[in-house]
Amino acid sequence: MTRFASITSLVLSGAVVLGILVTPVQAPAFAQPPAQSGRIVFVSNQGGNLDLYDMAANGGAFSQLSVAPLADQEPAWSPDGTQLAYTTEVTPGQTELVIFNFETRMITLRSSFGAHVSHPVWSPDGARIIFASDHSGNNEVYLVEANGSGLVNLTANPADDRWPTWSPDGTQIVFQSDRDGDIELYLLSLFGNTLARLTNSPGPDRNPTWTPAGPGIAFISERSGNADIFMIDASGTPLVQMSNTPENDSDPAWSPSGQMLVFSGGVGPGVTELFTVQAYDTNPQQITSAGAQAVEPVWSPDGQWIAYASNAGGSFDIAALEVASGTQVTLTNLPNSDERSPVWTGPAASIGDIALLPLASATPEGDAFLPIPTATLGDAALPAPPTSTAQLPPTLTPEPTMTAQPVLPPTLTPQPPPTLTPNMVQPDLMLYYNAHIPSFDLVNVSGRKLNLTPLTFNGNGIFIGTDIWVSAGMSSSLKTFAEGGCLALWGLDATMQPMPPGCQHRHGWWGSDTVLFWTGNTFTVYYNSAPVAICERDAGSCPVSLSTPVSAVPPTVQAPAAAPVSASDADLLLVYNTYAPAFDLINMSGRQLNLTPLRFYGNNYEVDSELWEWAGMSSDLGSFAAGGCLSFWGLTTTMQPLPPECRHRHGWWGSDDVVFWTGGTFTVTYRGATVGTCETNTGRCLIRLP
């Protein structure tokens, strides 16, 4: 089970397994140090393993920060310079995410994915971290709050997704993926759950880094044969080639102002030098000339200096260069070890007076332990794609214009729970909702764990079950939902709302404009198919007792059964298999179709066609291509071959929470009206849309 643990350090049989310690190391010999405040953390193998070390940016002694049996790497400072995220190798090939807090002098977070974790990146506000992990069998991009809550698989696709980078406002990320058969860049909106491909080239486009100044994204592209530095806006244009050295270029890094980029340029076999180039410019300037390897450059917080790793002295050392004057100094100068991967922060982080941290057993602290979701905002976590290359993932067409950031709605101020009169039943749940934001919260106020699996909601023409939170990823099981825990639903344009009264921890949330059942005049709550509450929209809150049925439930209007459809009249062909399990929808109409209002009901599941959009599609759901198909699979199902009637598979979703076709029958609705009832054992069903 994947968890995030809040710990100070770990000990095993008296030996340090994972810890942060501060061991002063004799000051290295170096030239005149840079007139800089702040600190530089770097990776060194001087102790035999790869560990983290810290030094003042203006020179002096440095200290060993971490001790691990294998390797600690990829350090990343939080924006305020108070915390350091990094990865630690616990067994060969298995790494975990760690956060060290310089103010509390403790390791505050450690994951236990049991897989490979890489490339942690802090959000601009320091509240969240994105990273890549192959926990699901292939690399996915994950997001987690800095306190360990809210773990979400953002990509969840059978392709290889990695190297995420944040937009300056924290609402979007760009990552690299090979989901179209080649490595390209994709843009994901975290609030709108929209995905767009930014690049489309014959060679790999990779390692994106977003400028802190605006929409520009620098990346490495091999479209011309060499690895060169390119820049593109989040809108998809313009595309600018910023470097063209004889050998491969790497390590693009933006200055704090976002106006200048530094990168490592290949000037000859085995020789790389540092170059700087203005944003959108095509004329880089070489700033080092040591005839060796100058790599992994990072800027000082004021943009006046650049720290980097150089092997001009034989082994790699940390050096610094003043951009204006060209002055260069070597900061470590250790002949028998390699010092690499510097990261520089401002004066907020100061650890010169840190005492050796006490070692203690790992102690879980409440909600810091989180299970990984089995299905998430994108496609569900699928097993690695088959080795056969006959069927490639779908190609997403570029979207040159992206929607602007929505105007943020007002923050919800939940009303306190109602005072219970003596004849009222003590509620198990309190529901808080606002039709204008729109937002909805469910809180377990029972004082015990609850089984929320049989809970459903019906209102505003919308019927949903609690499994929608499971597909988004939860930190408490739906069958034993935590006392004091809450779950949330929001409209797409709603920002994250504060926790409602009585909620100790929010264990899951889902954002979609197709779930707003509480925005009609009333909605009904069911438990094991029995109505247990009728809630008024304008009340803003509603107590629910799961053991007390209510009467006078508004009747559910059932549409008449659809007439039989012939093959010549069919708009859709559904092909399904209960054993794989696998399901395909094929557009047989000969024209584009709007599939947005399509829903499926069966085997106690309700499934919305919008799931395919969240997974990423190469044909718009509102104008779905003639001859195109879409697929659902169970989690253990490998990628299935195309049905004979399908010209191109434009999207898929895999999860054990969508297998509606594996019961005896299932129903298909369009804009709330029944358009087909399909038999499981026939394997095929024709649908005509109104």
XYZ file of C-alpha atoms in Angstrom:
690
model
C 0.000 0.000 0.000
C 1.363 3.395 -0.874
C 1.619 5.797 2.014
C 3.071 9.114 3.009
C 4.505 9.018 6.514
C 5.196 11.947 8.812
C 8.414 11.029 10.599
C 11.532 12.435 12.130
C 13.932 9.722 10.955
C 14.182 5.955 10.667
C 16.430 3.506 12.490
C 16.906 -0.186 11.794
C 19.013 -2.411 14.073
C 20.946 0.599 15.290
C 21.917 1.734 11.798
C 20.553 4.885 10.244
C 18.227 3.971 7.366
C 17.085 7.474 6.570
C 17.955 10.593 8.447
C 19.051 14.188 8.245
C 22.180 14.990 10.153
C 24.541 17.918 10.075
C 28.195 16.943 10.108
C 30.602 19.838 9.559
C 33.153 19.199 6.833
C 36.437 21.053 6.549
C 36.116 24.136 4.377
C 37.348 23.558 0.838
C 39.934 25.728 -0.803
C 38.406 28.163 -3.251
C 38.950 31.531 -4.868
C 37.227 34.727 -3.746
C 33.665 33.623 -2.889
C 30.626 35.248 -4.438
C 29.137 38.130 -2.469
C 25.922 36.200 -1.986
C 23.691 35.268 0.899
C 21.624 32.119 1.033
C 22.643 28.508 0.831
C 23.504 25.888 -1.764
C 22.591 22.233 -1.327
C 24.318 19.717 -3.587
C 24.861 15.976 -4.060
C 28.242 14.389 -3.325
C 29.671 10.873 -3.241
C 32.569 11.788 -0.945
C 31.176 9.456 1.741
C 30.876 6.526 -0.661
C 27.139 6.957 -1.308
C 25.317 9.857 -2.908
C 24.279 12.139 -0.034
C 23.124 15.738 0.343
C 25.449 18.467 1.578
C 24.844 22.108 2.453
C 27.056 25.162 2.264
C 26.766 28.920 2.558
C 26.666 30.496 -0.879
C 29.475 32.879 0.057
C 31.863 30.103 0.924
C 33.084 28.412 4.100
C 32.589 24.956 5.558
C 29.852 22.708 4.310
C 27.801 20.126 6.176
C 26.505 16.671 5.385
C 22.722 16.720 5.542
C 21.633 13.174 4.764
C 22.778 9.652 5.464
C 21.191 6.841 3.475
C 22.265 3.301 2.587
C 22.187 4.048 -1.142
C 21.557 7.451 -2.761
C 19.888 10.771 -1.906
C 19.401 12.946 -4.990
C 17.285 15.548 -6.807
C 17.158 18.218 -4.075
C 14.549 20.954 -4.572
C 14.095 23.988 -2.320
C 10.604 25.178 -1.430
C 9.895 28.711 -2.724
C 10.315 30.230 0.762
C 13.578 28.374 1.381
C 12.354 26.631 4.535
C 11.934 23.089 3.187
C 13.904 20.751 0.976
C 12.347 17.952 -1.078
C 14.538 15.182 -2.447
C 14.462 11.517 -3.415
C 16.090 8.743 -1.412
C 16.938 5.292 -2.747
C 15.817 2.602 -0.286
C 16.557 -0.441 -2.434
C 18.195 -0.594 -5.873
C 15.754 1.040 -8.283
C 13.261 2.015 -5.547
C 13.210 5.660 -4.477
C 10.901 7.637 -2.206
C 9.996 11.298 -1.792
C 11.283 13.042 1.340
C 10.666 16.565 2.684
C 12.998 18.092 5.262
C 11.865 21.199 7.157
C 14.729 23.525 8.064
C 12.650 25.410 10.639
C 11.506 22.382 12.640
C 14.736 20.479 11.890
C 12.740 17.378 10.985
C 11.884 15.149 8.100
C 8.181 15.957 7.830
C 7.182 13.682 4.964
C 8.334 10.422 3.472
C 6.484 8.364 0.887
C 6.466 4.588 0.683
C 5.411 3.929 -2.895
C 7.539 0.827 -3.192
C 8.509 2.065 -6.649
C 10.640 4.712 -8.328
C 9.952 8.384 -7.523
C 11.682 11.184 -9.435
C 11.780 14.893 -10.230
C 9.923 16.554 -7.323
C 8.861 20.142 -8.119
C 7.295 22.600 -5.655
C 4.242 24.627 -6.632
C 4.830 28.395 -6.809
C 3.041 28.889 -3.461
C 4.941 26.045 -1.790
C 1.745 24.217 -0.840
C 2.023 21.227 -3.199
C 4.555 19.038 -4.972
C 4.341 17.275 -8.315
C 6.589 14.343 -9.135
C 6.801 11.247 -11.321
C 6.517 7.630 -10.177
C 6.242 4.243 -11.861
C 4.108 2.781 -9.073
C 1.386 1.771 -11.548
C 3.866 -0.014 -13.829
C 4.666 3.017 -15.987
C 5.636 6.559 -15.093
C 2.757 8.832 -14.076
C 2.673 12.407 -12.757
C 1.373 12.709 -9.193
C 0.403 15.671 -7.021
C 0.464 15.772 -3.220
C -0.041 18.513 -0.647
C 3.166 19.421 1.200
C 1.610 18.012 4.380
C 1.068 14.618 2.742
C -2.661 14.880 2.034
C -4.564 14.928 -1.244
C -2.454 12.477 -3.235
C -3.702 12.444 -6.847
C -2.510 10.667 -9.979
C -2.815 13.490 -12.531
C -2.036 11.597 -15.720
C -2.977 7.928 -15.151
C -2.351 6.760 -18.688
C -0.631 3.611 -20.001
C 2.048 5.812 -21.580
C 5.273 7.067 -19.973
C 4.522 10.456 -18.348
C 7.270 12.333 -16.515
C 9.234 15.576 -15.950
C 6.381 17.884 -14.834
C 6.767 21.655 -14.443
C 4.396 24.236 -12.907
C 2.887 27.313 -14.525
C 3.695 30.530 -12.607
C 0.132 30.748 -11.224
C 0.026 27.095 -10.171
C -3.076 26.246 -12.225
C -1.408 24.215 -14.996
C 1.455 21.801 -15.507
C 3.395 20.728 -18.578
C 4.910 17.254 -18.764
C 6.461 14.958 -21.354
C 4.669 11.830 -22.567
C 5.051 9.198 -25.268
C 1.294 8.537 -25.435
C 1.218 9.310 -29.181
C 4.182 7.038 -29.940
C 6.799 9.803 -29.665
C 7.844 11.949 -26.705
C 5.892 15.234 -26.845
C 4.874 17.964 -24.381
C 1.347 18.080 -22.945
C -0.430 20.846 -21.049
C -2.784 19.863 -18.212
C -5.160 22.339 -16.570
C -5.585 21.353 -12.922
C -8.880 23.207 -12.479
C -10.511 22.470 -15.804
C -9.181 18.903 -16.112
C -8.321 19.637 -19.756
C -5.379 18.175 -21.630
C -3.751 19.551 -24.784
C -0.680 18.501 -26.731
C 1.756 21.382 -27.145
C 4.318 19.898 -29.504
C 4.235 17.571 -32.498
C 7.633 16.753 -33.918
C 9.357 13.689 -35.379
C 11.976 13.755 -32.601
C 11.545 13.697 -28.819
C 10.480 16.930 -27.068
C 11.349 16.644 -23.381
C 12.503 18.230 -20.107
C 10.148 21.237 -20.072
C 10.721 24.146 -17.677
C 8.191 26.979 -17.381
C 9.421 30.556 -17.122
C 8.391 32.309 -13.890
C 7.455 35.389 -15.950
C 4.586 34.174 -18.121
C 3.474 31.626 -20.693
C 6.892 30.638 -22.075
C 8.131 27.043 -21.717
C 11.702 26.058 -22.546
C 12.418 22.439 -23.457
C 14.878 20.128 -25.172
C 14.007 18.900 -28.652
C 15.730 16.407 -30.924
C 13.633 17.291 -33.963
C 16.714 18.445 -35.880
C 18.880 15.440 -34.947
C 20.771 17.148 -32.127
C 19.302 17.988 -28.743
C 18.675 21.748 -28.891
C 16.835 24.223 -26.658
C 13.454 25.427 -27.891
C 10.778 27.693 -26.418
C 7.012 27.604 -26.883
C 4.096 29.433 -25.270
C 1.317 27.600 -23.442
C -0.946 28.585 -26.347
C 1.139 26.422 -28.686
C 2.762 29.367 -30.501
C 5.286 30.773 -31.184
C 7.934 28.052 -31.432
C 11.496 29.412 -31.190
C 14.768 27.486 -31.491
C 17.102 29.119 -28.955
C 20.276 27.042 -29.439
C 22.132 25.310 -32.237
C 25.480 24.047 -30.949
C 27.414 21.247 -32.707
C 26.635 18.728 -29.933
C 23.720 18.085 -27.597
C 22.395 20.842 -25.320
C 20.821 20.213 -21.909
C 19.800 21.586 -18.496
C 17.775 24.714 -19.396
C 17.125 26.895 -16.315
C 15.268 30.216 -16.107
C 16.520 33.225 -14.192
C 14.248 34.386 -11.327
C 12.915 37.206 -13.536
C 12.134 34.793 -16.356
C 13.916 37.032 -18.857
C 17.038 34.943 -19.378
C 17.790 31.235 -19.760
C 21.032 29.418 -18.975
C 21.802 26.009 -20.455
C 24.649 23.576 -20.955
C 25.693 23.590 -24.614
C 27.694 20.874 -26.367
C 30.575 22.579 -28.147
C 32.595 19.454 -28.922
C 32.900 15.744 -28.084
C 32.768 15.475 -24.286
C 32.906 19.269 -23.854
C 29.988 21.371 -22.646
C 30.003 25.053 -21.733
C 27.376 27.329 -20.235
C 25.368 29.680 -22.451
C 22.785 32.340 -21.646
C 20.049 33.536 -23.984
C 17.209 36.013 -23.643
C 13.650 34.690 -23.755
C 12.458 34.154 -27.372
C 15.965 35.021 -28.650
C 18.010 32.922 -31.056
C 21.491 34.254 -30.240
C 22.916 32.531 -27.111
C 26.132 33.854 -25.518
C 28.823 31.472 -24.240
C 29.816 32.385 -20.654
C 32.318 29.608 -19.722
C 35.334 28.287 -21.624
C 37.031 25.665 -19.439
C 37.164 23.030 -22.168
C 35.496 20.514 -19.857
C 31.935 19.749 -18.782
C 29.878 22.557 -17.236
C 26.443 21.150 -16.388
C 23.359 21.524 -14.149
C 23.330 25.334 -13.844
C 21.033 27.103 -11.355
C 20.514 30.800 -10.650
C 21.046 32.649 -7.400
C 17.825 34.092 -5.934
C 18.722 37.612 -7.146
C 19.695 36.430 -10.648
C 23.269 37.780 -10.383
C 25.138 34.476 -10.091
C 24.921 30.979 -11.570
C 26.044 27.877 -9.666
C 26.889 24.758 -11.673
C 28.862 21.511 -11.655
C 32.200 21.449 -13.504
C 34.861 18.773 -13.990
C 37.523 21.226 -15.123
C 39.680 20.013 -12.217
C 39.259 16.338 -13.047
C 36.325 15.409 -10.821
C 33.099 17.379 -10.598
C 32.975 20.353 -8.213
C 30.451 23.085 -7.516
C 31.429 26.381 -9.101
C 29.777 29.791 -9.319
C 29.892 32.490 -11.981
C 28.916 36.147 -11.690
C 26.860 36.874 -14.805
C 27.725 40.560 -15.170
C 31.505 40.310 -14.705
C 32.219 36.728 -15.728
C 34.025 36.111 -12.409
C 34.204 32.377 -11.678
C 34.958 30.666 -8.351
C 35.185 27.023 -7.314
C 33.252 26.361 -4.122
C 34.048 22.746 -3.215
C 37.378 21.672 -4.806
C 37.420 18.072 -3.567
C 39.749 15.987 -5.789
C 38.507 12.468 -5.015
C 34.741 12.859 -5.254
C 32.047 14.321 -7.470
C 29.826 17.204 -6.313
C 26.815 17.834 -8.543
C 23.171 18.984 -8.766
C 23.401 22.316 -6.892
C 20.222 24.100 -5.789
C 20.380 27.653 -4.434
C 17.993 29.370 -2.052
C 17.815 32.776 -0.365
C 18.692 33.726 3.213
C 15.546 32.163 4.742
C 17.222 28.779 5.157
C 20.052 28.843 7.666
C 21.293 25.639 9.252
C 24.657 26.588 10.655
C 23.444 26.049 14.223
C 21.538 22.810 13.672
C 22.452 20.154 16.208
C 22.607 16.506 15.262
C 19.018 15.384 14.841
C 17.825 12.754 17.307
C 17.018 9.417 15.774
C 13.642 7.881 16.544
C 11.418 5.084 15.322
C 9.093 5.943 12.496
C 5.764 7.020 13.969
C 2.772 7.497 11.688
C 0.824 10.655 12.412
C -2.815 10.330 11.427
C -3.627 11.448 7.936
C -0.001 11.561 6.835
C -0.542 7.934 5.766
C -2.294 7.928 2.403
C -3.181 5.049 0.066
C -2.527 5.548 -3.613
C -5.716 5.808 -5.706
C -6.616 3.010 -8.083
C -8.265 5.443 -10.498
C -7.814 9.168 -10.702
C -8.591 12.410 -12.491
C -7.246 11.098 -15.765
C -7.401 7.566 -17.028
C -7.264 4.943 -14.290
C -3.956 3.368 -13.411
C -3.443 0.727 -16.072
C -0.811 -1.976 -16.281
C 2.101 -1.255 -18.553
C 1.137 -1.435 -22.232
C 1.933 -4.677 -24.073
C 5.255 -5.095 -25.788
C 3.578 -5.221 -29.178
C 3.805 -1.926 -31.032
C 1.038 -2.667 -33.497
C -1.446 -0.460 -31.620
C -0.082 2.912 -30.511
C -1.787 5.178 -27.978
C -4.096 7.766 -29.568
C -2.653 10.943 -31.059
C -3.931 14.143 -29.516
C -4.312 17.002 -31.959
C -2.683 20.288 -30.921
C -4.910 22.919 -29.380
C -3.395 26.277 -30.334
C -5.658 28.380 -28.144
C -6.123 27.596 -24.479
C -8.909 28.919 -22.289
C -7.990 31.723 -19.951
C -7.867 31.141 -16.201
C -11.454 31.359 -14.936
C -12.548 34.128 -12.643
C -12.383 32.653 -9.176
C -15.739 32.263 -7.456
C -16.320 33.472 -3.898
C -15.061 31.268 -1.082
C -17.675 29.116 0.560
C -18.373 29.904 4.202
C -20.137 26.791 5.512
C -23.030 27.248 7.906
C -22.774 25.531 11.307
C -24.742 22.296 11.736
C -28.313 22.692 12.942
C -29.128 22.312 16.610
C -30.760 18.946 17.216
C -34.092 18.982 18.965
C -34.846 16.088 21.378
C -37.023 14.231 18.847
C -34.457 14.409 16.010
C -32.323 11.379 15.172
C -28.600 11.936 15.622
C -27.304 12.241 12.019
C -24.568 10.064 10.596
C -23.692 12.605 7.910
C -23.905 16.356 7.504
C -24.132 17.690 3.980
C -23.069 21.284 3.238
C -23.676 22.742 -0.218
C -23.791 25.973 -2.165
C -25.520 26.149 -5.540
C -23.715 29.330 -6.617
C -20.068 28.378 -6.206
C -21.033 25.408 -6.786
C -19.665 23.181 -3.999
C -20.763 20.211 -1.910
C -19.285 18.582 1.217
C -20.181 15.365 3.014
C -18.975 15.025 6.637
C -18.995 11.884 8.795
C -20.366 13.173 12.125
C -21.431 9.745 13.452
C -18.472 9.299 15.787
C -17.573 6.002 14.076
C -16.399 4.644 10.743
C -19.127 4.361 8.097
C -19.675 2.255 4.995
C -20.478 4.856 2.327
C -20.420 2.410 -0.592
C -24.275 2.126 -0.831
C -24.768 5.933 -0.730
C -26.223 7.650 -3.820
C -27.614 11.091 -4.664
C -30.386 12.055 -7.087
C -31.255 15.613 -8.027
C -31.298 18.152 -10.861
C -31.655 15.243 -13.298
C -28.325 13.813 -12.116
C -27.763 10.489 -10.343
C -24.319 9.747 -8.846
C -22.787 7.261 -6.445
C -19.953 7.627 -3.967
C -17.676 5.589 -6.241
C -16.965 8.863 -8.039
C -14.626 9.744 -5.150
C -12.900 6.383 -5.396
C -12.062 7.099 -9.034
C -10.524 10.429 -8.000
C -8.356 8.852 -5.307
C -9.143 8.732 -1.576
C -7.088 8.647 1.611
C -9.778 6.726 3.548
C -11.578 3.613 2.369
C -15.155 4.182 1.268
C -16.207 1.006 3.107
C -14.713 2.167 6.420
C -14.846 5.914 5.956
C -13.041 7.749 8.736
C -14.803 9.428 11.635
C -14.625 13.198 11.119
C -13.620 12.774 7.481
C -15.230 14.641 4.607
C -15.569 14.378 0.827
C -16.131 17.238 -1.614
C -17.597 17.900 -5.054
C -17.038 21.152 -6.937
C -17.907 22.683 -10.269
C -15.053 22.984 -12.736
C -14.607 26.716 -12.110
C -14.719 26.446 -8.312
C -11.472 26.798 -6.384
C -10.569 24.480 -3.511
C -12.969 25.350 -0.661
C -12.216 25.406 3.094
C -13.154 22.363 5.130
C -16.710 22.481 6.528
C -17.630 22.326 10.244
C -16.889 18.977 11.846
C -14.392 17.903 9.178
C -11.016 16.854 10.514
C -9.543 15.848 7.151
C -10.755 15.957 3.558
C -10.143 12.478 2.158
C -11.146 13.093 -1.454
C -12.686 15.464 -3.944
C -13.926 15.586 -7.513
C -14.492 18.537 -9.835
C -16.954 18.367 -12.737
C -19.946 20.277 -14.046
C -21.758 16.965 -14.579
C -22.160 16.152 -10.851
C -24.105 19.209 -9.625
C -27.092 17.282 -8.268
C -27.516 19.745 -5.369
C -28.181 22.795 -7.587
C -31.851 21.946 -8.280
C -34.647 22.778 -5.856
C -34.263 19.500 -3.924
C -32.181 16.340 -4.036
C -32.680 12.906 -2.490
C -30.109 10.827 -0.628
C -30.352 7.028 -0.857
C -28.660 4.309 1.202
C -28.950 0.724 -0.041
C -31.518 2.091 -2.533
C -33.747 3.351 0.320
C -34.327 7.121 0.565
C -32.831 8.495 3.800
C -33.022 12.278 3.248
C -34.661 14.917 1.071
C -32.567 18.081 1.079
C -33.585 21.618 0.114
C -31.148 23.556 -2.067
C -31.662 26.866 -0.247
C -31.088 25.346 3.213
C -27.366 25.014 2.531
C -27.040 22.022 4.885
C -28.822 18.727 5.447
C -28.511 16.068 8.200
C -28.635 12.433 7.056
C -29.314 9.343 9.172
C -28.368 6.238 7.238
C -30.696 3.974 9.254
C -33.842 6.105 9.040
C -35.771 5.953 5.735
C -37.892 8.944 4.745
C -41.167 9.100 2.824
C -42.641 11.425 0.217
C -39.607 11.093 -2.034
C -40.090 12.906 -5.345
C -40.785 10.240 -7.971
C -38.060 9.469 -10.472
C -39.322 9.927 -14.019
C -38.382 6.964 -16.170
C -38.231 7.446 -19.911
C -39.963 4.829 -22.031
C -37.818 2.007 -23.311
C -36.214 2.677 -26.659
C -37.513 0.879 -29.746
C -35.248 -1.762 -31.352
C -32.574 -0.278 -33.623
C -31.486 -1.740 -36.955
C -27.872 -1.650 -38.153
C -28.726 0.853 -40.901
C -30.293 3.257 -38.399
C -27.696 2.926 -35.629
C -25.518 5.841 -34.561
C -23.419 3.792 -32.134
C -22.258 0.210 -31.931
C -21.299 -1.085 -28.489
C -19.018 -4.125 -28.366
C -18.217 -5.655 -24.971
C -16.715 -8.644 -23.228
C -17.381 -9.499 -19.583
C -14.309 -11.705 -19.205
C -11.499 -9.370 -20.318
C -13.361 -7.108 -19.217
C -13.438 -4.741 -22.197
C -15.919 -2.324 -23.790
C -15.817 -0.385 -27.069
C -18.087 2.359 -28.407
C -17.926 2.972 -32.182
C -19.436 5.901 -34.098
C -21.302 4.163 -36.958
C -23.372 7.191 -38.022
C -21.092 8.385 -40.832
C -20.985 11.862 -39.255
C -19.611 13.604 -36.196
C -21.615 13.028 -33.001
C -21.989 14.896 -29.725
C -21.293 12.233 -27.115
C -21.149 14.591 -24.130
C -24.686 13.753 -22.847
C -24.089 9.977 -23.039
C -24.221 7.910 -19.831
C -24.243 4.221 -18.942
C -25.974 2.480 -16.018
C -25.426 -1.128 -15.010
C -23.942 -3.505 -12.429
C -24.470 -0.760 -9.771
C -22.282 1.675 -11.696
C -23.056 4.958 -13.420
C -20.423 6.008 -15.947
C -20.189 9.341 -17.737
C -18.663 9.732 -21.197
C -16.685 12.653 -19.781
C -14.259 10.113 -18.288
C -12.696 9.743 -21.730
C -12.060 13.496 -21.884
C -10.213 13.408 -18.553
C -8.051 10.595 -19.852
C -7.126 12.588 -22.952
C -8.760 12.225 -26.364
C -7.663 12.777 -29.936
C -11.219 13.673 -31.049
C -13.455 16.154 -29.270
C -16.300 14.490 -27.348
C -18.735 17.157 -28.564
C -17.955 16.405 -32.230
C -16.714 12.837 -32.087
C -15.221 11.572 -35.338
C -17.108 9.201 -37.667
C -15.608 5.713 -37.470
C -13.826 6.539 -34.219
C -14.077 4.435 -31.076
C -13.595 4.797 -27.321
C -12.772 2.049 -24.833
C -13.246 1.025 -21.203
C -11.163 -1.753 -19.657
C -10.738 -3.330 -16.246
C -7.540 -2.545 -14.365
C -5.906 -5.885 -15.194
C -6.904 -5.758 -18.865
C -4.146 -5.171 -21.393
C -4.693 -2.893 -24.376
C -7.275 -4.587 -26.629
C -7.217 -4.713 -30.464
C -9.448 -2.367 -32.446
C -12.931 -3.679 -33.289
C -13.257 -4.270 -37.069
C -15.730 -1.362 -37.387
C -13.339 1.141 -35.708
C -10.948 3.248 -37.809
C -9.076 4.844 -34.875
C -9.255 4.587 -31.088
C -9.448 8.154 -29.798
C -9.335 7.455 -26.062
C -9.628 4.889 -23.295
C -10.085 4.567 -19.541
C -9.193 1.635 -17.341
C -10.681 1.050 -13.902
C -12.553 -1.655 -12.022
C -15.059 1.063 -11.076
C -16.454 1.423 -14.627
C -17.355 -2.140 -15.603
C -21.082 -1.395 -15.969
C -21.467 -3.924 -18.816
C -20.616 -7.010 -16.704
C -24.059 -7.382 -15.058
C -27.051 -8.968 -16.739
C -28.104 -5.782 -18.550
C -27.086 -2.138 -18.758
C -28.918 1.020 -19.813
C -27.688 3.805 -22.088
C -29.133 7.323 -21.685
C -28.725 10.492 -23.740
C -29.659 13.835 -22.132
C -31.406 11.830 -19.414
C -33.582 9.805 -21.826
C -33.107 6.053 -22.246
C -31.805 5.235 -25.729
C -30.922 1.587 -25.252
C -31.059 -1.411 -22.921
C -28.315 -3.911 -23.709
C -27.939 -7.572 -22.790
C -24.575 -8.589 -21.368
C -24.523 -12.015 -23.019
C -25.050 -10.697 -26.573
C -21.691 -8.857 -26.660
C -23.043 -6.211 -29.071
C -25.691 -3.485 -28.867
C -26.906 -0.888 -31.413
C -27.872 2.618 -30.239
C -29.699 5.390 -32.063
C -29.367 8.880 -30.592
C -32.314 11.340 -30.551
